[in-house]
Coordinates of C-alpha atoms in Angstrom, one line a residue:
M1 CA 95.0 102.6 42.2
K2 CA 98.3 103.6 43.9
K3 CA 97.5 101.3 46.8
N4 CA 96.6 98.4 44.6
I5 CA 100.0 98.8 42.8
L6 CA 101.8 98.9 46.2
D7 CA 99.9 95.8 47.3
A8 CA 100.9 93.9 44.2
A9 CA 104.5 94.9 44.5
V10 CA 104.6 93.8 48.2
A11 CA 102.9 90.6 47.2
L12 CA 105.6 89.9 44.7
A13 CA 108.3 90.5 47.2
L14 CA 106.6 88.5 49.9
G15 CA 106.0 85.7 47.4
A16 CA 109.7 85.6 46.6
T17 CA 110.4 85.5 50.3
A18 CA 108.0 82.6 50.7
S19 CA 109.5 80.7 47.9
A20 CA 113.0 81.1 49.3
A21 CA 111.7 79.9 52.7
W22 CA 110.7 76.6 51.3
A23 CA 114.3 76.0 50.3
Q24 CA 115.6 76.8 53.8
S25 CA 115.2 75.2 57.2
A26 CA 113.4 78.3 58.5
P27 CA 111.8 81.4 56.8
P28 CA 113.8 84.6 56.7
L29 CA 113.3 87.4 59.1
R30 CA 111.2 90.0 57.2
I31 CA 111.6 93.7 58.2
S32 CA 109.8 96.4 56.4
L33 CA 111.5 99.6 55.3
T34 CA 109.5 102.7 54.0
A35 CA 112.0 103.2 51.1
D36 CA 114.8 101.5 49.3
I37 CA 118.4 102.0 50.4
R38 CA 120.5 104.4 48.3
S39 CA 123.8 102.5 48.3
T40 CA 125.7 99.8 50.1
E41 CA 128.8 101.9 50.7
P42 CA 129.1 103.1 54.3
G43 CA 128.5 106.8 54.7
V44 CA 128.3 107.4 50.9
N45 CA 125.2 108.4 49.0
R46 CA 123.3 107.3 52.1
D47 CA 120.1 107.9 54.0
S48 CA 118.7 106.5 57.3
N49 CA 117.5 103.3 55.7
S50 CA 120.9 102.8 54.0
D51 CA 122.7 103.3 57.3
A52 CA 120.4 100.8 59.0
V53 CA 121.1 98.0 56.5
V54 CA 124.8 98.7 56.2
L55 CA 125.4 98.7 59.9
H56 CA 124.4 95.0 60.0
I57 CA 127.3 94.3 57.6
V58 CA 130.1 96.6 58.8
E59 CA 131.5 97.5 62.2
G60 CA 133.8 100.2 63.4
L61 CA 136.5 100.5 66.1
V62 CA 133.8 102.0 68.4
A63 CA 130.0 102.1 68.4
Y64 CA 127.1 103.5 70.3
G65 CA 125.8 101.6 73.2
E66 CA 122.1 101.2 74.2
D67 CA 122.3 104.6 75.9
A68 CA 124.1 106.3 72.9
E69 CA 127.4 106.4 74.9
V70 CA 130.4 105.3 72.8
R71 CA 132.0 102.0 73.6
P72 CA 134.7 99.7 72.0
L73 CA 133.5 97.3 69.2
L74 CA 136.4 96.1 67.0
A75 CA 138.7 97.7 69.4
K76 CA 139.1 95.9 72.7
S77 CA 140.4 99.1 74.3
V78 CA 140.9 102.8 73.6
D79 CA 143.6 104.8 75.4
I80 CA 143.6 108.6 75.3
S81 CA 146.8 110.4 76.0
P82 CA 147.0 113.0 78.8
D83 CA 146.9 115.9 76.4
G84 CA 143.8 114.4 74.7
K85 CA 145.3 114.4 71.3
T86 CA 146.4 110.8 70.8
Y87 CA 144.0 107.8 70.7
T88 CA 145.5 104.3 70.7
F89 CA 143.2 101.5 69.7
K90 CA 144.1 97.9 70.6
L91 CA 142.2 95.6 68.2
R92 CA 140.3 92.5 69.3
D93 CA 141.9 89.2 68.4
G94 CA 140.4 86.7 65.9
I95 CA 138.2 89.1 63.9
K96 CA 137.5 88.0 60.4
F97 CA 136.0 89.6 57.3
H98 CA 133.1 87.9 55.5
N99 CA 135.6 86.6 52.9
G100 CA 137.4 84.7 55.7
K101 CA 140.4 87.0 55.8
P102 CA 141.7 88.1 59.2
M103 CA 141.3 91.8 60.1
S104 CA 144.4 93.7 61.2
S105 CA 145.6 97.3 61.7
A106 CA 146.5 97.4 58.0
D107 CA 142.8 97.1 57.1
V108 CA 142.0 100.0 59.4
L109 CA 144.6 102.1 57.7
W110 CA 143.4 101.1 54.2
T111 CA 139.8 101.8 55.2
W112 CA 140.7 105.3 56.6
Q113 CA 142.6 106.1 53.4
H114 CA 139.6 104.9 51.3
Y115 CA 137.1 107.1 53.2
T116 CA 139.3 110.2 53.2
A117 CA 140.6 110.0 49.6
A118 CA 139.8 112.9 47.4
N119 CA 136.3 112.7 46.0
S120 CA 135.5 109.6 48.0
G121 CA 132.0 110.9 48.7
W122 CA 132.2 109.9 52.3
R123 CA 129.8 112.1 54.2
C124 CA 132.0 112.5 57.2
A125 CA 135.3 113.4 55.5
S126 CA 134.7 117.1 56.5
E127 CA 134.3 116.1 60.2
F128 CA 137.9 115.0 60.4
D129 CA 139.8 117.4 58.1
G130 CA 139.5 120.5 60.2
R131 CA 136.2 121.7 58.9
G132 CA 134.3 119.8 61.7
A133 CA 135.0 119.2 65.4
V134 CA 138.5 117.9 64.9
K135 CA 141.3 117.4 62.5
V136 CA 143.0 114.1 62.2
T137 CA 146.7 114.9 61.7
G138 CA 147.9 111.3 61.3
V139 CA 147.1 107.6 61.6
E140 CA 149.6 104.9 62.1
A141 CA 149.8 101.2 62.8
P142 CA 152.9 100.3 65.0
D143 CA 151.9 96.7 65.0
A144 CA 149.2 94.4 63.6
Q145 CA 146.9 94.9 66.6
T146 CA 147.4 98.6 67.2
V147 CA 146.1 101.7 65.5
V148 CA 147.0 105.2 66.6
Y149 CA 145.0 108.4 65.6
H150 CA 146.5 111.8 66.2
I151 CA 144.1 114.9 66.4
D152 CA 144.9 118.5 66.5
K153 CA 143.2 119.4 69.8
P154 CA 141.3 117.6 72.6
S155 CA 137.8 116.7 71.7
S156 CA 135.1 114.6 73.5
L157 CA 133.4 114.3 70.1
F158 CA 136.1 112.4 68.2
L159 CA 134.9 108.9 69.2
A160 CA 131.3 110.0 68.9
T161 CA 131.8 111.1 65.4
L162 CA 133.7 107.9 64.4
A163 CA 130.6 106.0 65.7
R164 CA 128.0 108.0 63.9
A165 CA 125.5 106.0 61.9
D166 CA 125.6 108.5 59.0
C167 CA 129.3 107.9 58.8
G168 CA 128.6 104.2 58.4
G169 CA 130.1 103.8 61.9
T170 CA 133.4 104.4 60.1
G171 CA 133.1 100.6 59.4
I172 CA 136.3 98.7 58.7
L173 CA 136.3 97.2 55.3
S174 CA 138.3 94.5 53.5
K175 CA 140.2 95.7 50.5
D176 CA 138.1 93.3 48.4
S177 CA 135.2 95.7 48.9
V178 CA 136.4 97.6 45.9
R179 CA 137.1 96.4 42.3
A180 CA 140.6 96.3 40.7
D181 CA 140.0 99.8 39.3
G182 CA 139.2 101.2 42.8
S183 CA 135.4 101.5 42.2
W184 CA 133.0 100.3 44.8
D185 CA 131.8 96.7 44.6
K186 CA 130.1 95.7 47.8
P187 CA 130.7 95.9 51.6
I188 CA 132.9 93.1 52.9
G189 CA 132.9 93.8 56.6
T190 CA 133.0 92.0 60.0
G191 CA 129.3 92.3 61.0
P192 CA 126.9 89.5 62.0
F193 CA 125.3 89.5 58.5
E194 CA 126.8 89.7 55.0
L195 CA 125.2 91.2 51.9
A196 CA 123.7 88.5 49.6
E197 CA 121.5 90.4 47.2
W198 CA 120.0 93.8 46.6
K199 CA 117.0 93.7 44.3
R200 CA 116.4 97.4 43.9
G201 CA 112.9 98.6 44.8
E202 CA 112.0 95.3 46.3
Y203 CA 114.3 94.0 49.1
V204 CA 117.8 93.7 50.5
R205 CA 118.8 90.2 51.5
L206 CA 121.4 89.5 54.1
T207 CA 122.7 86.1 55.3
K208 CA 124.1 85.0 58.6
F209 CA 127.9 85.3 58.9
A210 CA 128.9 82.0 60.4
G211 CA 132.4 83.2 61.3
Y212 CA 131.2 86.2 63.3
S213 CA 133.3 87.0 66.3
N214 CA 130.8 88.0 68.9
L215 CA 131.4 90.1 72.0
D216 CA 130.5 88.5 75.3
G217 CA 127.7 90.0 77.4
K218 CA 124.3 91.3 76.6
R219 CA 123.0 93.3 73.7
D220 CA 124.2 96.9 73.9
G221 CA 123.2 99.2 71.0
Y222 CA 125.6 98.7 68.1
T223 CA 128.1 97.0 70.3
G224 CA 127.7 94.2 72.9
S225 CA 126.4 90.8 71.9
K226 CA 125.2 90.7 68.3
R227 CA 124.6 87.0 67.6
P228 CA 122.9 86.4 64.2
L229 CA 120.2 84.0 65.3
V230 CA 118.4 83.6 61.9
D231 CA 120.0 82.4 58.7
E232 CA 118.6 85.2 56.5
V233 CA 117.2 88.7 56.9
R234 CA 115.1 90.4 54.3
F235 CA 114.5 94.2 54.4
L236 CA 111.3 94.5 52.3
I237 CA 110.6 97.9 50.7
V238 CA 107.0 98.8 51.6
P239 CA 106.4 102.5 51.1
D240 CA 102.8 102.6 52.2
D241 CA 102.2 102.4 56.0
S242 CA 98.7 100.8 55.6
T243 CA 100.1 98.1 53.3
A244 CA 102.9 97.3 55.8
K245 CA 100.4 97.2 58.7
A246 CA 98.1 94.9 56.8
A247 CA 101.1 92.6 55.9
L248 CA 102.1 92.5 59.6
Q249 CA 98.6 91.6 60.7
R250 CA 98.4 88.8 58.1
G251 CA 101.9 87.5 59.0
N252 CA 103.5 88.4 55.7
I253 CA 105.9 90.7 57.5
D254 CA 107.6 90.0 60.8
I255 CA 108.7 93.5 62.0
I256 CA 107.7 97.1 61.2
E257 CA 110.5 99.1 62.6
D258 CA 108.9 102.6 62.6
V259 CA 105.3 102.6 63.8
S260 CA 103.3 105.9 64.1
N261 CA 101.8 106.7 67.5
S262 CA 98.3 106.7 66.0
D263 CA 98.7 103.0 64.9
V264 CA 99.8 101.8 68.3
P265 CA 96.2 101.1 69.7
V266 CA 95.2 99.2 66.5
L267 CA 98.3 97.0 66.5
Q268 CA 98.1 96.4 70.3
A269 CA 94.6 95.0 69.7
T270 CA 95.8 92.7 66.9
P271 CA 96.1 89.0 67.8
N272 CA 99.7 87.7 67.6
V273 CA 101.2 91.2 67.2
K274 CA 103.3 92.9 69.9
V275 CA 104.3 96.5 70.2
A276 CA 107.5 97.8 71.9
H277 CA 108.9 101.3 72.3
A278 CA 112.0 103.1 73.6
P279 CA 112.8 106.8 74.0
V280 CA 115.1 108.3 71.4
M281 CA 117.3 111.4 71.2
S282 CA 115.0 113.6 69.1
M283 CA 113.1 116.4 70.8
T284 CA 109.9 118.4 70.3
A285 CA 110.1 121.9 71.8
L286 CA 108.2 125.2 71.9
L287 CA 110.6 127.8 70.5
M288 CA 110.3 131.4 71.6
Q289 CA 111.9 134.3 69.8
T290 CA 113.7 136.2 72.6
K291 CA 114.1 139.2 70.4
D292 CA 110.3 139.6 70.0
T293 CA 109.1 142.7 71.9
V294 CA 106.7 140.7 74.1
L295 CA 108.9 137.6 74.6
A296 CA 112.1 139.5 75.3
N297 CA 111.2 139.7 79.0
P298 CA 112.4 136.5 80.8
K299 CA 109.5 136.7 83.2
M300 CA 107.1 136.5 80.3
R301 CA 108.8 133.3 79.1
Q302 CA 108.8 132.0 82.6
A303 CA 105.1 132.5 82.8
L304 CA 104.5 130.5 79.6
A305 CA 106.7 127.7 80.9
H306 CA 104.6 127.4 84.1
A307 CA 101.4 127.5 82.2
I308 CA 102.0 124.1 80.5
D309 CA 101.0 120.8 82.0
Y310 CA 103.8 118.7 80.6
Q311 CA 102.7 115.3 81.9
Q312 CA 99.2 115.8 80.3
L313 CA 100.7 117.1 77.0
A314 CA 103.2 114.3 76.6
A315 CA 100.6 111.6 77.4
A316 CA 98.1 113.2 75.0
V317 CA 100.3 113.4 71.9
T318 CA 102.1 110.1 72.3
E319 CA 99.3 107.8 73.3
G320 CA 100.6 107.7 76.8
L321 CA 104.0 106.3 75.8
A322 CA 106.4 109.2 76.3
Q323 CA 107.4 111.0 79.5
P324 CA 107.9 114.8 79.5
N325 CA 111.4 116.2 79.5
N326 CA 112.3 119.9 80.1
S327 CA 116.0 119.4 79.5
I328 CA 117.9 119.8 76.2
V329 CA 119.7 116.6 77.3
P330 CA 117.5 113.6 76.2
L331 CA 116.1 111.2 78.8
V332 CA 118.1 108.3 77.4
S333 CA 121.5 110.2 77.5
P334 CA 124.0 109.1 80.2
Y335 CA 124.2 112.8 81.0
H336 CA 120.5 113.1 81.9
D337 CA 121.0 113.1 85.7
A338 CA 119.5 114.6 88.8
A339 CA 119.9 118.2 87.6
Q340 CA 118.3 117.5 84.3
K341 CA 115.2 116.0 86.0
Q342 CA 114.4 119.5 87.3
G343 CA 112.0 121.4 85.1
W344 CA 109.2 124.0 85.2
N345 CA 106.4 123.0 87.5
Y346 CA 102.9 123.3 86.1
D347 CA 101.5 126.2 88.2
P348 CA 98.8 128.3 86.6
A349 CA 98.6 130.7 89.5
L350 CA 102.4 131.4 89.3
A351 CA 102.0 131.8 85.5
Q352 CA 99.4 134.5 86.0
K353 CA 101.5 136.2 88.7
L354 CA 104.5 136.3 86.3
L355 CA 102.4 137.6 83.5
G356 CA 101.5 140.6 85.7
E357 CA 105.1 141.1 86.7
A358 CA 106.1 141.0 83.0
G359 CA 103.6 143.7 82.1
Y360 CA 101.6 141.5 79.8
K361 CA 98.7 143.6 78.3
G362 CA 96.9 140.9 76.3
Q363 CA 98.9 141.1 73.1
E364 CA 98.4 138.3 70.7
L365 CA 101.0 135.6 70.5
T366 CA 101.2 133.4 67.5
I367 CA 102.3 129.7 67.6
L368 CA 103.6 128.6 64.3
T369 CA 103.1 124.9 63.5
T370 CA 102.6 122.4 60.7
K371 CA 100.5 119.3 60.1
R372 CA 103.5 117.6 58.5
Y373 CA 104.5 116.3 62.0
P374 CA 101.2 115.3 63.8
Q375 CA 102.8 115.2 67.3
S376 CA 104.3 118.7 66.8
Y377 CA 100.9 120.0 65.5
N378 CA 98.9 118.4 68.3
S379 CA 101.4 119.9 70.9
A380 CA 100.7 123.3 69.5
V381 CA 96.9 122.8 69.8
I382 CA 97.2 121.7 73.4
I383 CA 99.7 124.5 74.3
Q384 CA 97.4 127.1 72.8
A385 CA 94.5 125.9 75.1
M386 CA 96.8 125.9 78.2
L387 CA 98.1 129.4 77.5
Q388 CA 94.6 130.7 76.9
A389 CA 93.6 129.2 80.3
V390 CA 95.9 131.5 82.1
G391 CA 95.0 134.6 80.1
V392 CA 97.4 134.6 77.2
K393 CA 95.9 135.5 73.9
A394 CA 97.5 132.6 71.9
Q395 CA 96.6 131.8 68.3
L396 CA 97.8 129.2 65.9
S397 CA 99.3 129.7 62.4
V398 CA 99.3 126.4 60.5
V399 CA 101.7 126.4 57.5
E400 CA 103.4 124.0 55.2
W401 CA 106.6 122.3 56.5
A402 CA 108.8 124.1 54.0
T403 CA 107.4 127.4 55.1
Q404 CA 107.9 126.6 58.8
L405 CA 111.5 125.5 58.1
D406 CA 112.2 128.8 56.3
R407 CA 110.8 130.8 59.2
Y408 CA 112.8 128.7 61.7
N409 CA 116.1 129.3 59.8
A410 CA 115.3 133.0 59.5
G411 CA 114.2 133.4 63.1
T412 CA 111.0 135.1 61.9
Y413 CA 108.4 133.9 64.4
Q414 CA 107.1 134.6 67.9
M415 CA 106.7 130.9 68.9
M416 CA 106.6 127.6 67.2
T417 CA 106.4 123.9 68.0
F418 CA 109.4 122.3 66.3
P419 CA 110.7 118.7 66.0
Y420 CA 114.5 118.5 66.4
S421 CA 116.2 115.4 64.9
A422 CA 118.4 113.3 67.2
R423 CA 121.9 114.4 68.3
L424 CA 123.9 111.6 69.9
D425 CA 126.0 113.7 72.4
A426 CA 124.7 116.1 75.0
A427 CA 127.2 118.8 73.8
L428 CA 125.6 118.5 70.3
N429 CA 122.1 118.8 71.8
Y430 CA 123.1 122.1 73.2
E431 CA 125.0 123.2 70.2
M432 CA 121.9 122.8 68.0
V433 CA 120.0 125.5 69.9
T434 CA 122.8 127.8 71.1
G435 CA 124.6 130.5 69.1
D436 CA 124.9 134.1 68.0
K437 CA 121.5 135.0 66.5
A438 CA 123.0 137.7 64.4
K439 CA 125.1 135.1 62.5
Q440 CA 122.7 132.1 62.9
P441 CA 119.1 133.3 63.2
R442 CA 117.8 129.7 63.7
K443 CA 119.5 129.5 67.1
V444 CA 117.2 130.1 70.1
W445 CA 119.7 130.7 72.9
D446 CA 122.1 133.5 72.5
N447 CA 124.0 133.3 75.8
P448 CA 127.9 133.8 75.8
A449 CA 128.2 131.9 79.1
A450 CA 126.4 128.9 77.6
L451 CA 128.6 128.9 74.6
K452 CA 131.7 128.7 76.8
L453 CA 130.3 125.8 78.7
I454 CA 129.4 124.0 75.5
E455 CA 133.0 124.5 74.2
T456 CA 134.3 123.1 77.5
A457 CA 132.0 120.1 77.3
S458 CA 133.1 119.5 73.7
A459 CA 136.8 119.4 74.7
D460 CA 136.6 117.5 78.0
T461 CA 136.9 113.7 77.9
D462 CA 136.3 113.2 81.6
P463 CA 132.6 112.3 82.1
A464 CA 132.4 113.9 85.5
K465 CA 133.7 117.2 84.2
R466 CA 131.3 117.0 81.2
Q467 CA 128.4 116.3 83.6
A468 CA 129.3 119.4 85.6
S469 CA 129.2 121.5 82.5
F470 CA 125.8 120.1 81.4
D471 CA 124.4 120.7 84.9
Q472 CA 125.4 124.3 84.8
L473 CA 123.9 124.6 81.3
H474 CA 120.6 123.2 82.4
K475 CA 120.4 125.6 85.3
L476 CA 121.1 128.6 83.0
F477 CA 118.6 127.3 80.5
L478 CA 115.8 127.0 83.1
A479 CA 116.4 130.6 84.1
D480 CA 116.6 132.0 80.6
V481 CA 113.8 130.0 79.0
P482 CA 114.8 130.6 75.4
S483 CA 112.6 127.6 74.5
I484 CA 110.7 124.9 76.2
P485 CA 111.7 121.3 75.6
L486 CA 108.5 119.2 75.9
Y487 CA 109.4 115.5 75.3
N488 CA 111.7 113.2 73.5
G489 CA 110.6 111.1 70.6
L490 CA 110.0 107.4 70.6
D491 CA 111.2 104.4 68.5
I492 CA 108.1 102.3 68.2
G493 CA 108.3 98.8 66.7
A494 CA 105.6 96.2 66.0
Y495 CA 106.4 92.5 65.5
R496 CA 104.7 89.1 65.2
G497 CA 104.2 87.1 68.3
D498 CA 106.6 84.4 67.2
I499 CA 109.5 86.8 67.0
R500 CA 111.7 87.0 70.1
G501 CA 114.4 89.5 71.0
Y502 CA 113.4 92.5 68.9
Q503 CA 113.9 95.8 70.7
P504 CA 113.6 99.5 69.6
W505 CA 116.3 101.7 71.0
A506 CA 117.7 105.3 71.2
V507 CA 119.1 105.5 67.7
K508 CA 115.8 104.5 66.1
K509 CA 117.1 101.9 63.7
P510 CA 116.2 98.2 63.4
R511 CA 118.6 95.5 64.6
A512 CA 118.2 92.0 63.3
W513 CA 120.9 90.4 65.6
E514 CA 119.8 88.7 68.8
V515 CA 116.4 88.3 67.1
E516 CA 114.9 84.8 66.5
R517 CA 111.8 83.1 65.5
V518 CA 110.2 80.8 68.1
A519 CA 107.2 78.5 68.2
A520 CA 104.0 80.6 67.9
P521 CA 102.4 81.3 71.3

């Protein structure tokens, strides 16, 4: 019954789309979302779907590139003072809002005041008022094309935080985005598409911004070339995966932006459907409680690390799409370099030798996992078999996700397979696993030297110096083995054969720009 209701709802939405298509020169680009957006205000009452839609409408001074490195967007240049505490943004010329008004530094100041006003609801206000990585001590506009931000201390994370998707990319807004009483109306930004209609529970309709000021060059994440090549985009709300898949196969949806690994073979075999994928910044890892009596010995942890065939594991759980990665730094990060490519070699004989040196006496080791995340669960099953093959008495404990999360936060486990969500800077990747276990039991790596290196990498703005810190961190991590990174996640998208230009990417959000409909093959 539930599926029939979903099918009917999708049919209504698709029917509305088809009717609109007759009135246009070309049908809209139809992209499925698993749930409705929460709001249209950047970084306010938001979720991942809200961010994905809003970032087609608004743009910030800087944005993440294809490799998740921050680059200019509305700014044409960013100058950092020698002391690292003053950022001067020169704005690009000729930028217009969707209402036709030119954008200037005054709009940047107004937008900042709007986001940071008391009770604004902006998710990232705490990131800039001293509670987060930095404190913005002042913002000024010496002329119409210049904006200057002052922060209290050097930070390599300032620009990265401005660009964050959950901050709405700190998108610059026209004052007309709010009503006369100051309440939110709708986003009037500078992006390639503008908001036309939000029919709650059914679809969000965007239309091409004819006055969009495009950057030259190729597509590059949220920056680079972002030409709107279709007149209309419809984000259709399709909560049921099987309904979305059937609609794609029938040609009633053009793009599914988040395909599960298990659906890949079916869709690859479907006529006129294509599948594409890209590595993302999320990570699945085997966590080990270093305060456990058995696992406290580094040689024991080293033994476990050498008992796992990472190539086989990654291929098995991702339908052969993902590559293994033993580094905390994701494969797609610009800081994943020669040092990060070094990992633990699969060597069962060495694993058994290290077990003996660690004094392992056949004690049971429990791997906690959950079926909520199939890849994580399947990883646990495979790891259990590989550990048993070298003589480790490994057993599984399968629990509900809420229980596993509670145990993770409390640090009450021996081992667990755990899916970390994406962090878009290498320092933040290390920060999510490193800390004082007495104060933060969820942390897996309690190493003072590592904490100092992370602090250094978070302050340095010189990429070469940051790379040196991350290289040292990786070497320390391989020696300590507080956990075992296994592989990074994937952004898998499926689309109709007449769609050209759609590409998944590191941030795992759909992009409708540079996408067009062509004659069917």
